[in-house]
PDB file of C-alpha atoms and ligand atoms in Angstrom:
ATOM      1  CA  MET V   1      -5.568 -19.860 -14.680  1.00 43.00           C
ATOM      2  CA  ALA V   2      -7.823 -20.010 -11.668  1.00 49.00           C
ATOM      3  CA  ASN V   3      -5.402 -17.747  -9.916  1.00 63.00           C
ATOM      4  CA  SER V   4      -5.549 -15.181 -12.667  1.00 73.00           C
ATOM      5  CA  THR V   5      -9.338 -15.033 -12.458  1.00 80.00           C
ATOM      6  CA  PHE V   6      -9.086 -14.561  -8.692  1.00 82.00           C
ATOM      7  CA  TYR V   7      -6.607 -11.705  -9.228  1.00 87.00           C
ATOM      8  CA  LYS V   8      -8.961  -9.847 -11.599  1.00 90.00           C
ATOM      9  CA  GLU V   9     -11.912 -10.304  -9.284  1.00 92.00           C
ATOM     10  CA  LEU V  10     -10.040  -8.919  -6.246  1.00 92.00           C
ATOM     11  CA  VAL V  11      -8.627  -5.960  -8.150  1.00 94.00           C
ATOM     12  CA  THR V  12     -12.150  -5.174  -9.513  1.00 95.00           C
ATOM     13  CA  ASP V  13     -13.698  -5.616  -6.050  1.00 95.00           C
ATOM     14  CA  HIS V  14     -11.179  -3.288  -4.348  1.00 96.00           C
ATOM     15  CA  ASN V  15     -11.918  -0.623  -6.993  1.00 96.00           C
ATOM     16  CA  LEU V  16     -15.684  -0.888  -6.745  1.00 96.00           C
ATOM     17  CA  HIS V  17     -15.721  -1.120  -2.983  1.00 97.00           C
ATOM     18  CA  PRO V  18     -12.498   0.288  -1.523  1.00 97.00           C
ATOM     19  CA  ALA V  19     -12.549  -0.065   2.234  1.00 97.00           C
ATOM     20  CA  HIS V  20      -9.984   2.628   2.947  1.00 98.00           C
ATOM     21  CA  LYS V  21     -10.401   5.263   0.249  1.00 98.00           C
ATOM     22  CA  HIS V  22     -11.756   8.244   2.169  1.00 97.00           C
ATOM     23  CA  HIS V  23     -10.669  11.164   4.247  1.00 95.00           C
ATOM     24  CA  ILE V  24      -9.566  10.787   7.895  1.00 95.00           C
ATOM     25  CA  ASP V  25      -9.286  13.585  10.412  1.00 93.00           C
ATOM     26  CA  GLY V  26      -6.281  13.885  12.684  1.00 93.00           C
ATOM     27  CA  ALA V  27      -3.713  12.114  10.485  1.00 96.00           C
ATOM     28  CA  ASN V  28      -0.177  12.933  11.689  1.00 94.00           C
ATOM     29  CA  LEU V  29       1.605  11.485   8.634  1.00 95.00           C
ATOM     30  CA  THR V  30       0.586  12.466   5.071  1.00 96.00           C
ATOM     31  CA  LEU V  31       2.490  11.785   1.901  1.00 95.00           C
ATOM     32  CA  GLU V  32       1.609  11.965  -1.688  1.00 96.00           C
ATOM     33  CA  GLY V  33       2.928   9.162  -4.025  1.00 97.00           C
ATOM     34  CA  VAL V  34       2.978   9.812  -7.776  1.00 97.00           C
ATOM     35  CA  ASN V  35       3.656   7.520 -10.613  1.00 97.00           C
ATOM     36  CA  PRO V  36       3.997   9.704 -13.674  1.00 96.00           C
ATOM     37  CA  SER V  37       4.339   6.833 -16.126  1.00 95.00           C
ATOM     38  CA  CYS V  38       0.747   5.815 -15.454  1.00 97.00           C
ATOM     39  CA  GLY V  39      -0.807   8.969 -13.935  1.00 97.00           C
ATOM     40  CA  ASP V  40      -1.404   7.408 -10.531  1.00 98.00           C
ATOM     41  CA  ASP V  41      -1.557  10.041  -7.846  1.00 98.00           C
ATOM     42  CA  ILE V  42      -2.425   8.935  -4.255  1.00 98.00           C
ATOM     43  CA  ILE V  43      -2.219  10.578  -0.933  1.00 98.00           C
ATOM     44  CA  ILE V  44      -1.709   8.322   2.149  1.00 97.00           C
ATOM     45  CA  ASN V  45      -2.868   9.530   5.511  1.00 98.00           C
ATOM     46  CA  LEU V  46      -1.880   7.728   8.694  1.00 97.00           C
ATOM     47  CA  LYS V  47      -2.635   8.211  12.296  1.00 97.00           C
ATOM     48  CA  VAL V  48       0.347   6.813  14.325  1.00 96.00           C
ATOM     49  CA  ASP V  49       0.328   6.805  18.144  1.00 95.00           C
ATOM     50  CA  ASP V  50       3.202   7.309  20.559  1.00 94.00           C
ATOM     51  CA  ASN V  51       4.038   3.654  20.458  1.00 95.00           C
ATOM     52  CA  ASP V  52       4.524   3.769  16.683  1.00 94.00           C
ATOM     53  CA  LYS V  53       1.242   1.858  16.137  1.00 97.00           C
ATOM     54  CA  ILE V  54      -0.793   2.633  13.039  1.00 98.00           C
ATOM     55  CA  VAL V  55      -4.164   3.212  14.677  1.00 97.00           C
ATOM     56  CA  ASP V  56      -5.931   4.478  11.547  1.00 98.00           C
ATOM     57  CA  GLY V  57      -5.176   5.144   7.977  1.00 98.00           C
ATOM     58  CA  ALA V  58      -6.823   5.864   4.613  1.00 98.00           C
ATOM     59  CA  PHE V  59      -5.881   7.056   1.107  1.00 98.00           C
ATOM     60  CA  GLU V  60      -7.281   9.533  -1.326  1.00 97.00           C
ATOM     61  CA  GLY V  61      -6.489  10.347  -4.980  1.00 97.00           C
ATOM     62  CA  ASP V  62      -6.864   8.796  -8.342  1.00 96.00           C
ATOM     63  CA  GLY V  63      -5.138   6.144 -10.355  1.00 97.00           C
ATOM     64  CA  CYS V  64      -5.490   2.905 -12.342  1.00 97.00           C
ATOM     65  CA  ALA V  65      -7.158  -0.205 -10.976  1.00 96.00           C
ATOM     66  CA  ILE V  66      -3.929  -1.837  -9.851  1.00 96.00           C
ATOM     67  CA  SER V  67      -2.632   1.187  -7.922  1.00 98.00           C
ATOM     68  CA  GLN V  68      -5.955   1.666  -6.177  1.00 98.00           C
ATOM     69  CA  ALA V  69      -6.423  -2.037  -5.342  1.00 97.00           C
ATOM     70  CA  SER V  70      -2.883  -2.287  -4.091  1.00 98.00           C
ATOM     71  CA  ALA V  71      -3.265   0.750  -1.814  1.00 98.00           C
ATOM     72  CA  ASP V  72      -6.548  -0.629  -0.414  1.00 98.00           C
ATOM     73  CA  MET V  73      -5.069  -4.071   0.277  1.00 97.00           C
ATOM     74  CA  MET V  74      -2.022  -2.371   1.900  1.00 98.00           C
ATOM     75  CA  MET V  75      -4.298  -0.465   4.245  1.00 98.00           C
ATOM     76  CA  ASP V  76      -6.093  -3.596   5.152  1.00 97.00           C
ATOM     77  CA  LEU V  77      -2.792  -5.085   6.178  1.00 97.00           C
ATOM     78  CA  ILE V  78      -1.075  -2.217   8.044  1.00 98.00           C
ATOM     79  CA  ILE V  79      -3.879  -0.679  10.066  1.00 98.00           C
ATOM     80  CA  GLY V  80      -3.465  -1.961  13.625  1.00 98.00           C
ATOM     81  CA  LYS V  81       0.236  -2.933  13.064  1.00 98.00           C
ATOM     82  CA  SER V  82       3.412  -1.141  14.238  1.00 97.00           C
ATOM     83  CA  LYS V  83       5.477   0.929  11.936  1.00 96.00           C
ATOM     84  CA  ASP V  84       8.193  -1.821  11.887  1.00 95.00           C
ATOM     85  CA  GLU V  85       5.703  -4.436  11.019  1.00 97.00           C
ATOM     86  CA  ALA V  86       4.402  -2.251   8.132  1.00 97.00           C
ATOM     87  CA  LEU V  87       7.948  -1.751   6.838  1.00 96.00           C
ATOM     88  CA  HIS V  88       8.481  -5.496   7.098  1.00 96.00           C
ATOM     89  CA  LEU V  89       5.410  -6.090   5.014  1.00 98.00           C
ATOM     90  CA  ALA V  90       6.448  -3.437   2.508  1.00 97.00           C
ATOM     91  CA  ASP V  91       9.824  -5.161   2.144  1.00 96.00           C
ATOM     92  CA  ILE V  92       8.140  -8.488   1.417  1.00 97.00           C
ATOM     93  CA  PHE V  93       5.686  -6.878  -1.068  1.00 98.00           C
ATOM     94  CA  LEU V  94       8.446  -5.133  -3.009  1.00 96.00           C
ATOM     95  CA  ARG V  95      10.482  -8.273  -3.094  1.00 96.00           C
ATOM     96  CA  MET V  96       7.479 -10.245  -4.279  1.00 96.00           C
ATOM     97  CA  ILE V  97       7.001  -7.893  -7.222  1.00 95.00           C
ATOM     98  CA  LYS V  98      10.651  -8.430  -8.123  1.00 89.00           C
ATOM     99  CA  GLY V  99       9.950 -12.186  -7.937  1.00 80.00           C
ATOM    100  CA  SER V 100      11.768 -13.504  -4.893  1.00 88.00           C
ATOM    101  CA  ILE V 101       9.798 -14.458  -1.764  1.00 95.00           C
ATOM    102  CA  THR V 102       9.059 -17.656   0.075  1.00 96.00           C
ATOM    103  CA  ASP V 103       5.537 -19.141   0.394  1.00 95.00           C
ATOM    104  CA  GLU V 104       5.561 -18.193   4.113  1.00 97.00           C
ATOM    105  CA  GLU V 105       6.332 -14.605   3.224  1.00 97.00           C
ATOM    106  CA  LYS V 106       3.515 -14.577   0.702  1.00 96.00           C
ATOM    107  CA  ASP V 107       1.091 -15.825   3.353  1.00 96.00           C
ATOM    108  CA  GLU V 108       1.975 -12.758   5.418  1.00 97.00           C
ATOM    109  CA  LEU V 109       0.677 -10.536   2.665  1.00 97.00           C
ATOM    110  CA  GLU V 110      -2.724 -12.245   2.791  1.00 95.00           C
ATOM    111  CA  GLU V 111      -4.864 -10.843  -0.035  1.00 94.00           C
ATOM    112  CA  ALA V 112      -2.150  -8.576  -1.430  1.00 96.00           C
ATOM    113  CA  GLY V 113      -0.324 -11.839  -2.406  1.00 95.00           C
ATOM    114  CA  VAL V 114      -2.496 -12.005  -5.562  1.00 92.00           C
ATOM    115  CA  LEU V 115      -0.565  -8.982  -6.890  1.00 95.00           C
ATOM    116  CA  GLN V 116       2.330 -11.340  -7.472  1.00 94.00           C
ATOM    117  CA  ASP V 117       0.897 -11.641 -10.944  1.00 89.00           C
ATOM    118  CA  VAL V 118       2.092  -8.107 -11.542  1.00 92.00           C
ATOM    119  CA  SER V 119       5.627  -9.281 -11.446  1.00 91.00           C
ATOM    120  CA  HIS V 120       4.963 -10.563 -14.961  1.00 90.00           C
ATOM    121  CA  MET V 121       3.598  -7.236 -16.151  1.00 90.00           C
ATOM    122  CA  PRO V 122       6.599  -4.800 -16.180  1.00 91.00           C
ATOM    123  CA  ALA V 123       4.447  -1.803 -17.255  1.00 92.00           C
ATOM    124  CA  ARG V 124       2.240  -2.187 -14.101  1.00 94.00           C
ATOM    125  CA  VAL V 125       4.962  -2.756 -11.496  1.00 96.00           C
ATOM    126  CA  LYS V 126       5.211   0.977 -10.558  1.00 96.00           C
ATOM    127  CA  CYS V 127       1.431   1.030 -10.120  1.00 97.00           C
ATOM    128  CA  ALA V 128       1.432  -1.985  -7.730  1.00 97.00           C
ATOM    129  CA  VAL V 129       4.313  -0.719  -5.558  1.00 97.00           C
ATOM    130  CA  LEU V 130       3.139   3.003  -5.338  1.00 98.00           C
ATOM    131  CA  GLY V 131       1.350   2.820  -2.024  1.00 98.00           C
ATOM    132  CA  TRP V 132       4.064   0.642  -0.514  1.00 98.00           C
ATOM    133  CA  HIS V 133       6.898   2.951  -1.631  1.00 96.00           C
ATOM    134  CA  THR V 134       4.966   5.849  -0.149  1.00 96.00           C
ATOM    135  CA  ILE V 135       4.780   4.294   3.336  1.00 96.00           C
ATOM    136  CA  GLN V 136       8.423   3.425   3.137  1.00 95.00           C
ATOM    137  CA  GLU V 137       9.210   7.075   2.486  1.00 93.00           C
ATOM    138  CA  MET V 138       6.855   8.215   5.232  1.00 93.00           C
ATOM    139  CA  PHE V 139       8.603   6.075   7.781  1.00 92.00           C
ATOM    140  CA  GLY V 140      12.104   6.637   6.403  1.00 83.00           C
ATOM    141  CA  GLU V 141      14.174   9.624   5.430  1.00 61.00           C
ATOM    142  CA  GLU V 142      11.198  11.673   4.265  1.00 54.00           C
ATOM    143  CA  ASN V 143       9.533  11.445   7.747  1.00 73.00           C
ATOM    144  CA  GLU V 144       9.875  15.174   8.356  1.00 78.00           C
ATOM    145  CA  LYS V 145       8.144  15.989   5.059  1.00 81.00           C
ATOM    146  CA  ALA V 146       5.322  13.649   5.895  1.00 84.00           C
ATOM    147  CA  LYS V 147       4.798  15.354   9.234  1.00 85.00           C
ATOM    148  CA  GLU V 148       4.880  18.789   7.632  1.00 85.00           C
ATOM    149  CA  GLU V 149       2.323  17.825   5.024  1.00 85.00           C
ATOM    150  CA  ALA V 150       0.020  16.479   7.747  1.00 87.00           C
ATOM    151  CA  ALA V 151       0.447  19.605   9.844  1.00 87.00           C
ATOM    152  CA  ALA V 152      -0.254  21.901   6.796  1.00 85.00           C
ATOM    153  CA  LYS V 153      -3.640  20.362   6.183  1.00 74.00           C
TER     154      LYS V 153
HETATM  155 ZN1  LIG U   1      -1.210   2.781 -12.710  1.00 68.18          ZN
END
């Protein structure tokens, strides 16, 4: 059960002291992610340079402890990485929640690996994946929408 205590402590810590929950100026990708089943509503802002590197990022909005902690941990991981690396991590995270990753892949997620516990909590799965789904959309088909939202700010 040591792992479960660790999980609770980390989720609590990221809610009390989120490192990346604030506003940033000059974001060129903005997208809102909503999880109606819980009421989580977050807005991800990213600054991506010409080489597709995520040079800065932050999130705003409200939601439950798991959605907020997951978004904060995600920002820790993806700032400084390329868009492709971020998508690679999102793929691992989403597979982790569905319960199928290797130990090596879990290591790549660093702290966010503790959210593997959520795979045993079906009601919280959408909370944990919200931020990750949002960046997948940003970098995927919805790219134009994310640019428009950033430009409209
Ligand atoms: Zn939630």
